[in-house]
Amino acid sequence: MIIKASAQKYSDADIRLLVVFTGERQANDRFILSEGLTAVDRTLDGHLIKLLDDERFSGEAKKTVSVSSNGKIKAPRIVVAGLGDPKKLTIQDFRDTVATVGRNMRNFHAETVGFYLPNELLNVLGPEKTALGVTEGLKLGLYEYINYKRPEKYPFTLREVLMFVYPTRLNAVSAGISRGTILADAVSYARDLVNEPPSVTTPAYLAREAEKIARSSDLVTVEISDKKDIESLGMGGLLGIARGSDEEPKFIRLDYRGGSGPNIVIVGKGITFDTGGLSIKPSGSMETMKLDMAGGAAILAVFRALTVLKPKITVTGLIAATENMPSAKAIKPGDIVKAMNGKTIEILNTDAEGRVVLADALSYAGKKLKPEVIIDLATLTGACMVALGQDVAGLFSNDEALRNDIEMAAGRAGELVWPMPLTKAYREELKSTVADVKNITKSRYGGAITAALFLEEFVPEGVRWAHLDIAGPAYAEKDAPGTPVGGTGFGVLTLIEYLLSRHP
Ligand code: BES
Ligand code: ZN
Ligand code: ZN
């Protein structure tokens, strides 16, 4: 797919579809942000606005209307896309609107498309952000996971995307396109990793992907610990959860050295399939459990983006990867394991496995690295979905400034996170009679919080730490414009935004 900025006149371009944005219809029946609309309407002798009037088109965000251009311009079709109230326009609404347009293109089999980006619109979002949003919206909206489908009879491929702007805006718009391409490709890669069947994306597979990333860049090194190394490291948690599986666990470490600053550590839960273990899940709850390495997939995707963006920062990525399987060798409720930081864990429910493998990853960060910040991403609890629904990640942190930075990063990335408390009083509930901590609580309530409190037990002393429980947004159960059913790549954009903000 070629995406480029163009100073050509929109009416002369050799495209199948022209996209024009507009703000919402006001009380006086005029549209806000109508510079593009007015221009195209004039070319069409007033035909366009009349049609929008006939259809009572509101200009609401994510709403589109398509019109034939009647031969007045080269493109045979025009899509008018609403953006609502420009003052309230968020990057996710903009992206979703473009994603909706992308679906229109697929319906019309429009393989070449042009976006009319008038100055009025570029001034609302900024030229670079506008181009970035169009690029991300198109690529993510048209994302498909078709590795295992028979080839379609009439496959749709978007061949060329043009963004029409004044010559003075060409550079900024081109920059937005490049960045949008890198980011959307990273998100799509994370989606692919989640969508691929769980017997393919084993811990060894994730390790091979990490090796590929390291091979592709001088700035990245990789270290894979196999079962023997994991034993020597003293990672009793990861080993314990892996016991029931025929697949060897892997502990994956990636280092990105683009600068000399303090080390930022990002950690991903890499349960490549979560059956629940002996505390086995009912089959309905197990159906989507290939998603349980979405945190790890996000880490790999972020590293892939770092190799291209090359910010001057230092980042270590850690992924604790294993399956969680029942078998005669599997860990049993009542078993006790010792994590790498020396703390013992009573395993009372083998389905609360994520926190147990993350205990070792966090301990590793404390023992082997000098982290200035640790951020972990984990599809950790169903309870977080009960609390915040399927679109919003829970954000926990022991540091207000870090929490704030991540909230801001998520805002810029257009991903939804919401702060959750690390309620001290609930720590009592994690006390075990036979070990230092247990991996579940008696109470049915506050499960996302107690899981986060469990992780905090393994965070190195004095280190700023944030935990994103992405159980909800990591996977889309129903289709939406920007996120087709399946892995969403959630967290990739937020992490990248955060890391780039640390660029000196
Ligand atoms: N991987 C699951 C959490 C999950 C559930 C992610 C649904 C995405 C969608 C996790 O390992 C798990 O099973 N957690 C248990 C914890 C419980 C046993 C304390 C849960 O949430 O039920
Ligand atoms: Zn589980
Ligand atoms: Zn899990």
PDB file of N, CA and C in Angstrom, residues 354-434:
ATOM      1  N   GLY A 354      -1.010 -15.934  35.863  1.00  0.00           N
ATOM      2  CA  GLY A 354      -0.298 -14.783  35.297  1.00  0.00           C
ATOM      3  C   GLY A 354       0.551 -14.094  36.345  1.00  0.00           C
ATOM      4  N   ARG A 355      -0.055 -13.846  37.510  1.00  0.00           N
ATOM      5  CA  ARG A 355       0.655 -13.141  38.578  1.00  0.00           C
ATOM      6  C   ARG A 355       1.863 -13.944  39.041  1.00  0.00           C
ATOM      7  N   VAL A 356       1.778 -15.281  38.940  1.00  0.00           N
ATOM      8  CA  VAL A 356       2.869 -16.129  39.430  1.00  0.00           C
ATOM      9  C   VAL A 356       4.085 -16.052  38.495  1.00  0.00           C
ATOM     10  N   VAL A 357       3.831 -16.049  37.179  1.00  0.00           N
ATOM     11  CA  VAL A 357       4.973 -15.936  36.251  1.00  0.00           C
ATOM     12  C   VAL A 357       5.515 -14.496  36.240  1.00  0.00           C
ATOM     13  N   LEU A 358       4.602 -13.527  36.431  1.00  0.00           N
ATOM     14  CA  LEU A 358       5.054 -12.123  36.465  1.00  0.00           C
ATOM     15  C   LEU A 358       5.872 -11.841  37.724  1.00  0.00           C
ATOM     16  N   ALA A 359       5.582 -12.592  38.803  1.00  0.00           N
ATOM     17  CA  ALA A 359       6.362 -12.439  40.041  1.00  0.00           C
ATOM     18  C   ALA A 359       7.842 -12.645  39.715  1.00  0.00           C
ATOM     19  N   ASP A 360       8.124 -13.641  38.886  1.00  0.00           N
ATOM     20  CA  ASP A 360       9.522 -13.908  38.530  1.00  0.00           C
ATOM     21  C   ASP A 360      10.092 -12.834  37.597  1.00  0.00           C
ATOM     22  N   ALA A 361       9.286 -12.371  36.667  1.00  0.00           N
ATOM     23  CA  ALA A 361       9.782 -11.336  35.741  1.00  0.00           C
ATOM     24  C   ALA A 361      10.107 -10.056  36.516  1.00  0.00           C
ATOM     25  N   LEU A 362       9.241  -9.678  37.450  1.00  0.00           N
ATOM     26  CA  LEU A 362       9.473  -8.464  38.249  1.00  0.00           C
ATOM     27  C   LEU A 362      10.705  -8.662  39.148  1.00  0.00           C
ATOM     28  N   SER A 363      10.821  -9.860  39.724  1.00  0.00           N
ATOM     29  CA  SER A 363      11.992 -10.151  40.561  1.00  0.00           C
ATOM     30  C   SER A 363      13.268 -10.059  39.744  1.00  0.00           C
ATOM     31  N   TYR A 364      13.202 -10.588  38.531  1.00  0.00           N
ATOM     32  CA  TYR A 364      14.368 -10.540  37.633  1.00  0.00           C
ATOM     33  C   TYR A 364      14.797  -9.098  37.411  1.00  0.00           C
ATOM     34  N   ALA A 365      13.825  -8.239  37.162  1.00  0.00           N
ATOM     35  CA  ALA A 365      14.140  -6.820  36.935  1.00  0.00           C
ATOM     36  C   ALA A 365      14.897  -6.255  38.131  1.00  0.00           C
ATOM     37  N   GLY A 366      14.490  -6.658  39.343  1.00  0.00           N
ATOM     38  CA  GLY A 366      15.143  -6.160  40.549  1.00  0.00           C
ATOM     39  C   GLY A 366      16.544  -6.714  40.728  1.00  0.00           C
ATOM     40  N   LYS A 367      16.728  -7.982  40.358  1.00  0.00           N
ATOM     41  CA  LYS A 367      18.021  -8.629  40.623  1.00  0.00           C
ATOM     42  C   LYS A 367      19.044  -8.383  39.541  1.00  0.00           C
ATOM     43  N   LYS A 368      18.587  -8.286  38.280  1.00  0.00           N
ATOM     44  CA  LYS A 368      19.533  -8.258  37.168  1.00  0.00           C
ATOM     45  C   LYS A 368      19.637  -6.905  36.472  1.00  0.00           C
ATOM     46  N   LEU A 369      18.656  -6.035  36.697  1.00  0.00           N
ATOM     47  CA  LEU A 369      18.644  -4.763  35.967  1.00  0.00           C
ATOM     48  C   LEU A 369      18.618  -3.621  36.969  1.00  0.00           C
ATOM     49  N   LYS A 370      18.903  -2.440  36.472  1.00  0.00           N
ATOM     50  CA  LYS A 370      18.728  -1.272  37.354  1.00  0.00           C
ATOM     51  C   LYS A 370      17.577  -0.451  36.798  1.00  0.00           C
ATOM     52  N   PRO A 371      16.354  -0.912  37.027  1.00  0.00           N
ATOM     53  CA  PRO A 371      15.221  -0.223  36.390  1.00  0.00           C
ATOM     54  C   PRO A 371      14.946   1.121  37.038  1.00  0.00           C
ATOM     55  N   GLU A 372      14.692   2.108  36.205  1.00  0.00           N
ATOM     56  CA  GLU A 372      14.247   3.388  36.735  1.00  0.00           C
ATOM     57  C   GLU A 372      12.722   3.346  36.835  1.00  0.00           C
ATOM     58  N   VAL A 373      12.128   2.612  35.894  1.00  0.00           N
ATOM     59  CA  VAL A 373      10.678   2.451  35.834  1.00  0.00           C
ATOM     60  C   VAL A 373      10.384   1.041  35.349  1.00  0.00           C
ATOM     61  N   ILE A 374       9.353   0.418  35.887  1.00  0.00           N
ATOM     62  CA  ILE A 374       8.871  -0.856  35.331  1.00  0.00           C
ATOM     63  C   ILE A 374       7.398  -0.678  34.964  1.00  0.00           C
ATOM     64  N   ILE A 375       7.062  -1.068  33.746  1.00  0.00           N
ATOM     65  CA  ILE A 375       5.647  -1.073  33.343  1.00  0.00           C
ATOM     66  C   ILE A 375       5.309  -2.479  32.868  1.00  0.00           C
ATOM     67  N   ASP A 376       4.295  -3.098  33.481  1.00  0.00           N
ATOM     68  CA  ASP A 376       3.910  -4.411  32.975  1.00  0.00           C
ATOM     69  C   ASP A 376       2.537  -4.366  32.332  1.00  0.00           C
ATOM     70  N   LEU A 377       2.386  -5.207  31.322  1.00  0.00           N
ATOM     71  CA  LEU A 377       1.116  -5.343  30.604  1.00  0.00           C
ATOM     72  C   LEU A 377       0.664  -6.791  30.728  1.00  0.00           C
ATOM     73  N   ALA A 378      -0.556  -6.989  31.231  1.00  0.00           N
ATOM     74  CA  ALA A 378      -0.989  -8.361  31.443  1.00  0.00           C
ATOM     75  C   ALA A 378      -2.494  -8.505  31.296  1.00  0.00           C
ATOM     76  N   THR A 379      -2.900  -9.566  30.609  1.00  0.00           N
ATOM     77  CA  THR A 379      -4.319  -9.941  30.579  1.00  0.00           C
ATOM     78  C   THR A 379      -4.563 -10.700  31.880  1.00  0.00           C
ATOM     79  N   LEU A 380      -4.654  -9.934  32.968  1.00  0.00           N
ATOM     80  CA  LEU A 380      -4.500 -10.566  34.278  1.00  0.00           C
ATOM     81  C   LEU A 380      -5.791 -11.085  34.897  1.00  0.00           C
ATOM     82  N   THR A 381      -6.862 -10.272  34.854  1.00  0.00           N
ATOM     83  CA  THR A 381      -8.060 -10.718  35.591  1.00  0.00           C
ATOM     84  C   THR A 381      -9.376 -10.445  34.856  1.00  0.00           C
ATOM     85  N   GLY A 382     -10.265 -11.417  34.954  1.00  0.00           N
ATOM     86  CA  GLY A 382     -11.641 -11.213  34.509  1.00  0.00           C
ATOM     87  C   GLY A 382     -12.282 -10.110  35.345  1.00  0.00           C
ATOM     88  N   ALA A 383     -11.821  -9.974  36.581  1.00  0.00           N
ATOM     89  CA  ALA A 383     -12.393  -8.965  37.486  1.00  0.00           C
ATOM     90  C   ALA A 383     -12.200  -7.552  36.941  1.00  0.00           C
ATOM     91  N   CYS A 384     -11.101  -7.328  36.226  1.00  0.00           N
ATOM     92  CA  CYS A 384     -10.869  -5.999  35.675  1.00  0.00           C
ATOM     93  C   CYS A 384     -11.896  -5.695  34.582  1.00  0.00           C
ATOM     94  N   MET A 385     -12.326  -6.753  33.882  1.00  0.00           N
ATOM     95  CA  MET A 385     -13.362  -6.569  32.851  1.00  0.00           C
ATOM     96  C   MET A 385     -14.710  -6.282  33.503  1.00  0.00           C
ATOM     97  N   VAL A 386     -14.953  -6.906  34.654  1.00  0.00           N
ATOM     98  CA  VAL A 386     -16.193  -6.626  35.381  1.00  0.00           C
ATOM     99  C   VAL A 386     -16.191  -5.155  35.805  1.00  0.00           C
ATOM    100  N   ALA A 387     -15.015  -4.687  36.251  1.00  0.00           N
ATOM    101  CA  ALA A 387     -14.919  -3.309  36.744  1.00  0.00           C
ATOM    102  C   ALA A 387     -15.022  -2.287  35.621  1.00  0.00           C
ATOM    103  N   LEU A 388     -14.313  -2.503  34.527  1.00  0.00           N
ATOM    104  CA  LEU A 388     -14.139  -1.432  33.525  1.00  0.00           C
ATOM    105  C   LEU A 388     -14.682  -1.769  32.138  1.00  0.00           C
ATOM    106  N   GLY A 389     -15.219  -2.973  31.970  1.00  0.00           N
ATOM    107  CA  GLY A 389     -15.739  -3.343  30.655  1.00  0.00           C
ATOM    108  C   GLY A 389     -14.634  -3.788  29.718  1.00  0.00           C
ATOM    109  N   GLN A 390     -15.015  -3.991  28.456  1.00  0.00           N
ATOM    110  CA  GLN A 390     -14.080  -4.614  27.522  1.00  0.00           C
ATOM    111  C   GLN A 390     -13.161  -3.636  26.808  1.00  0.00           C
ATOM    112  N   ASP A 391     -13.436  -2.325  26.960  1.00  0.00           N
ATOM    113  CA  ASP A 391     -12.653  -1.369  26.183  1.00  0.00           C
ATOM    114  C   ASP A 391     -11.563  -0.661  26.984  1.00  0.00           C
ATOM    115  N   VAL A 392     -11.639  -0.784  28.316  1.00  0.00           N
ATOM    116  CA  VAL A 392     -10.783   0.057  29.159  1.00  0.00           C
ATOM    117  C   VAL A 392      -9.822  -0.797  29.982  1.00  0.00           C
ATOM    118  N   ALA A 393      -8.553  -0.427  29.966  1.00  0.00           N
ATOM    119  CA  ALA A 393      -7.562  -1.133  30.774  1.00  0.00           C
ATOM    120  C   ALA A 393      -7.470  -0.508  32.157  1.00  0.00           C
ATOM    121  N   GLY A 394      -7.222  -1.323  33.158  1.00  0.00           N
ATOM    122  CA  GLY A 394      -7.006  -0.834  34.521  1.00  0.00           C
ATOM    123  C   GLY A 394      -5.552  -0.417  34.674  1.00  0.00           C
ATOM    124  N   LEU A 395      -5.353   0.775  35.238  1.00  0.00           N
ATOM    125  CA  LEU A 395      -3.989   1.290  35.420  1.00  0.00           C
ATOM    126  C   LEU A 395      -3.689   1.399  36.912  1.00  0.00           C
ATOM    127  N   PHE A 396      -2.702   0.656  37.356  1.00  0.00           N
ATOM    128  CA  PHE A 396      -2.286   0.665  38.759  1.00  0.00           C
ATOM    129  C   PHE A 396      -0.864   1.190  38.828  1.00  0.00           C
ATOM    130  N   SER A 397      -0.556   1.984  39.842  1.00  0.00           N
ATOM    131  CA  SER A 397       0.828   2.425  39.970  1.00  0.00           C
ATOM    132  C   SER A 397       1.160   2.808  41.404  1.00  0.00           C
ATOM    133  N   ASN A 398       2.426   2.618  41.762  1.00  0.00           N
ATOM    134  CA  ASN A 398       2.879   3.049  43.091  1.00  0.00           C
ATOM    135  C   ASN A 398       3.441   4.470  43.036  1.00  0.00           C
ATOM    136  N   ASP A 399       3.280   5.138  41.886  1.00  0.00           N
ATOM    137  CA  ASP A 399       3.875   6.461  41.718  1.00  0.00           C
ATOM    138  C   ASP A 399       2.928   7.362  40.916  1.00  0.00           C
ATOM    139  N   GLU A 400       2.559   8.457  41.534  1.00  0.00           N
ATOM    140  CA  GLU A 400       1.550   9.317  40.921  1.00  0.00           C
ATOM    141  C   GLU A 400       2.023   9.920  39.603  1.00  0.00           C
ATOM    142  N   ALA A 401       3.292  10.342  39.573  1.00  0.00           N
ATOM    143  CA  ALA A 401       3.802  10.977  38.356  1.00  0.00           C
ATOM    144  C   ALA A 401       3.813   9.974  37.205  1.00  0.00           C
ATOM    145  N   LEU A 402       4.193   8.740  37.502  1.00  0.00           N
ATOM    146  CA  LEU A 402       4.225   7.718  36.452  1.00  0.00           C
ATOM    147  C   LEU A 402       2.813   7.420  35.956  1.00  0.00           C
ATOM    148  N   ARG A 403       1.890   7.320  36.913  1.00  0.00           N
ATOM    149  CA  ARG A 403       0.503   7.060  36.510  1.00  0.00           C
ATOM    150  C   ARG A 403       0.011   8.173  35.592  1.00  0.00           C
ATOM    151  N   ASN A 404       0.342   9.390  35.966  1.00  0.00           N
ATOM    152  CA  ASN A 404      -0.058  10.534  35.180  1.00  0.00           C
ATOM    153  C   ASN A 404       0.565  10.491  33.778  1.00  0.00           C
ATOM    154  N   ASP A 405       1.866  10.168  33.719  1.00  0.00           N
ATOM    155  CA  ASP A 405       2.546  10.084  32.419  1.00  0.00           C
ATOM    156  C   ASP A 405       1.896   9.023  31.525  1.00  0.00           C
ATOM    157  N   ILE A 406       1.506   7.907  32.130  1.00  0.00           N
ATOM    158  CA  ILE A 406       0.905   6.840  31.316  1.00  0.00           C
ATOM    159  C   ILE A 406      -0.506   7.233  30.869  1.00  0.00           C
ATOM    160  N   GLU A 407      -1.231   7.901  31.748  1.00  0.00           N
ATOM    161  CA  GLU A 407      -2.556   8.392  31.342  1.00  0.00           C
ATOM    162  C   GLU A 407      -2.441   9.353  30.162  1.00  0.00           C
ATOM    163  N   MET A 408      -1.449  10.233  30.238  1.00  0.00           N
ATOM    164  CA  MET A 408      -1.249  11.207  29.154  1.00  0.00           C
ATOM    165  C   MET A 408      -0.852  10.481  27.865  1.00  0.00           C
ATOM    166  N   ALA A 409       0.043   9.512  28.003  1.00  0.00           N
ATOM    167  CA  ALA A 409       0.491   8.752  26.830  1.00  0.00           C
ATOM    168  C   ALA A 409      -0.688   8.028  26.187  1.00  0.00           C
ATOM    169  N   ALA A 410      -1.539   7.424  27.022  1.00  0.00           N
ATOM    170  CA  ALA A 410      -2.710   6.708  26.501  1.00  0.00           C
ATOM    171  C   ALA A 410      -3.649   7.686  25.793  1.00  0.00           C
ATOM    172  N   GLY A 411      -3.779   8.881  26.352  1.00  0.00           N
ATOM    173  CA  GLY A 411      -4.618   9.908  25.743  1.00  0.00           C
ATOM    174  C   GLY A 411      -4.119  10.258  24.347  1.00  0.00           C
ATOM    175  N   ARG A 412      -2.809  10.456  24.234  1.00  0.00           N
ATOM    176  CA  ARG A 412      -2.241  10.788  22.919  1.00  0.00           C
ATOM    177  C   ARG A 412      -2.375   9.611  21.962  1.00  0.00           C
ATOM    178  N   ALA A 413      -2.263   8.395  22.502  1.00  0.00           N
ATOM    179  CA  ALA A 413      -2.324   7.198  21.664  1.00  0.00           C
ATOM    180  C   ALA A 413      -3.752   6.853  21.266  1.00  0.00           C
ATOM    181  N   GLY A 414      -4.735   7.427  21.971  1.00  0.00           N
ATOM    182  CA  GLY A 414      -6.130   7.078  21.693  1.00  0.00           C
ATOM    183  C   GLY A 414      -6.496   5.712  22.236  1.00  0.00           C
ATOM    184  N   GLU A 415      -5.906   5.346  23.378  1.00  0.00           N
ATOM    185  CA  GLU A 415      -6.292   4.089  24.034  1.00  0.00           C
ATOM    186  C   GLU A 415      -6.884   4.440  25.403  1.00  0.00           C
ATOM    187  N   LEU A 416      -7.821   3.597  25.865  1.00  0.00           N
ATOM    188  CA  LEU A 416      -8.542   3.934  27.091  1.00  0.00           C
ATOM    189  C   LEU A 416      -7.948   3.206  28.293  1.00  0.00           C
ATOM    190  N   VAL A 417      -7.474   3.985  29.253  1.00  0.00           N
ATOM    191  CA  VAL A 417      -7.018   3.416  30.524  1.00  0.00           C
ATOM    192  C   VAL A 417      -7.698   4.185  31.646  1.00  0.00           C
ATOM    193  N   TRP A 418      -7.849   3.561  32.797  1.00  0.00           N
ATOM    194  CA  TRP A 418      -8.487   4.246  33.912  1.00  0.00           C
ATOM    195  C   TRP A 418      -7.780   3.861  35.214  1.00  0.00           C
ATOM    196  N   PRO A 419      -7.488   4.860  36.070  1.00  0.00           N
ATOM    197  CA  PRO A 419      -6.733   4.554  37.284  1.00  0.00           C
ATOM    198  C   PRO A 419      -7.519   3.682  38.265  1.00  0.00           C
ATOM    199  N   MET A 420      -6.810   2.742  38.855  1.00  0.00           N
ATOM    200  CA  MET A 420      -7.381   1.843  39.866  1.00  0.00           C
ATOM    201  C   MET A 420      -6.478   1.912  41.092  1.00  0.00           C
ATOM    202  N   PRO A 421      -7.028   1.687  42.284  1.00  0.00           N
ATOM    203  CA  PRO A 421      -6.229   1.861  43.502  1.00  0.00           C
ATOM    204  C   PRO A 421      -5.471   0.595  43.916  1.00  0.00           C
ATOM    205  N   LEU A 422      -4.342   0.810  44.613  1.00  0.00           N
ATOM    206  CA  LEU A 422      -3.620  -0.300  45.240  1.00  0.00           C
ATOM    207  C   LEU A 422      -3.968  -0.248  46.735  1.00  0.00           C
ATOM    208  N   THR A 423      -5.195  -0.615  47.033  1.00  0.00           N
ATOM    209  CA  THR A 423      -5.733  -0.446  48.389  1.00  0.00           C
ATOM    210  C   THR A 423      -4.956  -1.282  49.418  1.00  0.00           C
ATOM    211  N   LYS A 424      -4.187  -0.577  50.264  1.00  0.00           N
ATOM    212  CA  LYS A 424      -3.296  -1.249  51.229  1.00  0.00           C
ATOM    213  C   LYS A 424      -4.026  -2.289  52.078  1.00  0.00           C
ATOM    214  N   ALA A 425      -5.226  -1.920  52.542  1.00  0.00           N
ATOM    215  CA  ALA A 425      -5.950  -2.791  53.481  1.00  0.00           C
ATOM    216  C   ALA A 425      -6.198  -4.184  52.894  1.00  0.00           C
ATOM    217  N   TYR A 426      -6.266  -4.260  51.575  1.00  0.00           N
ATOM    218  CA  TYR A 426      -6.561  -5.568  50.957  1.00  0.00           C
ATOM    219  C   TYR A 426      -5.357  -6.505  50.955  1.00  0.00           C
ATOM    220  N   ARG A 427      -4.182  -5.976  51.289  1.00  0.00           N
ATOM    221  CA  ARG A 427      -2.980  -6.828  51.300  1.00  0.00           C
ATOM    222  C   ARG A 427      -3.145  -8.011  52.237  1.00  0.00           C
ATOM    223  N   GLU A 428      -3.865  -7.779  53.330  1.00  0.00           N
ATOM    224  CA  GLU A 428      -4.150  -8.846  54.310  1.00  0.00           C
ATOM    225  C   GLU A 428      -4.666 -10.104  53.629  1.00  0.00           C
ATOM    226  N   GLU A 429      -5.486  -9.881  52.607  1.00  0.00           N
ATOM    227  CA  GLU A 429      -6.179 -11.005  51.973  1.00  0.00           C
ATOM    228  C   GLU A 429      -5.238 -11.942  51.228  1.00  0.00           C
ATOM    229  N   LEU A 430      -4.010 -11.466  50.992  1.00  0.00           N
ATOM    230  CA  LEU A 430      -3.059 -12.289  50.233  1.00  0.00           C
ATOM    231  C   LEU A 430      -2.163 -13.102  51.150  1.00  0.00           C
ATOM    232  N   LYS A 431      -2.342 -12.934  52.475  1.00  0.00           N
ATOM    233  CA  LYS A 431      -1.481 -13.663  53.414  1.00  0.00           C
ATOM    234  C   LYS A 431      -1.834 -15.142  53.394  1.00  0.00           C
ATOM    235  N   SER A 432      -0.783 -15.957  53.404  1.00  0.00           N
ATOM    236  CA  SER A 432      -0.979 -17.406  53.390  1.00  0.00           C
ATOM    237  C   SER A 432      -0.590 -17.972  54.749  1.00  0.00           C
ATOM    238  N   THR A 433      -1.199 -19.094  55.124  1.00  0.00           N
ATOM    239  CA  THR A 433      -0.831 -19.710  56.402  1.00  0.00           C
ATOM    240  C   THR A 433       0.455 -20.516  56.270  1.00  0.00           C
ATOM    241  N   VAL A 434       0.804 -20.894  55.034  1.00  0.00           N
ATOM    242  CA  VAL A 434       1.966 -21.783  54.872  1.00  0.00           C
ATOM    243  C   VAL A 434       3.095 -21.167  54.038  1.00  0.00           C
TER     244      VAL A 434
END
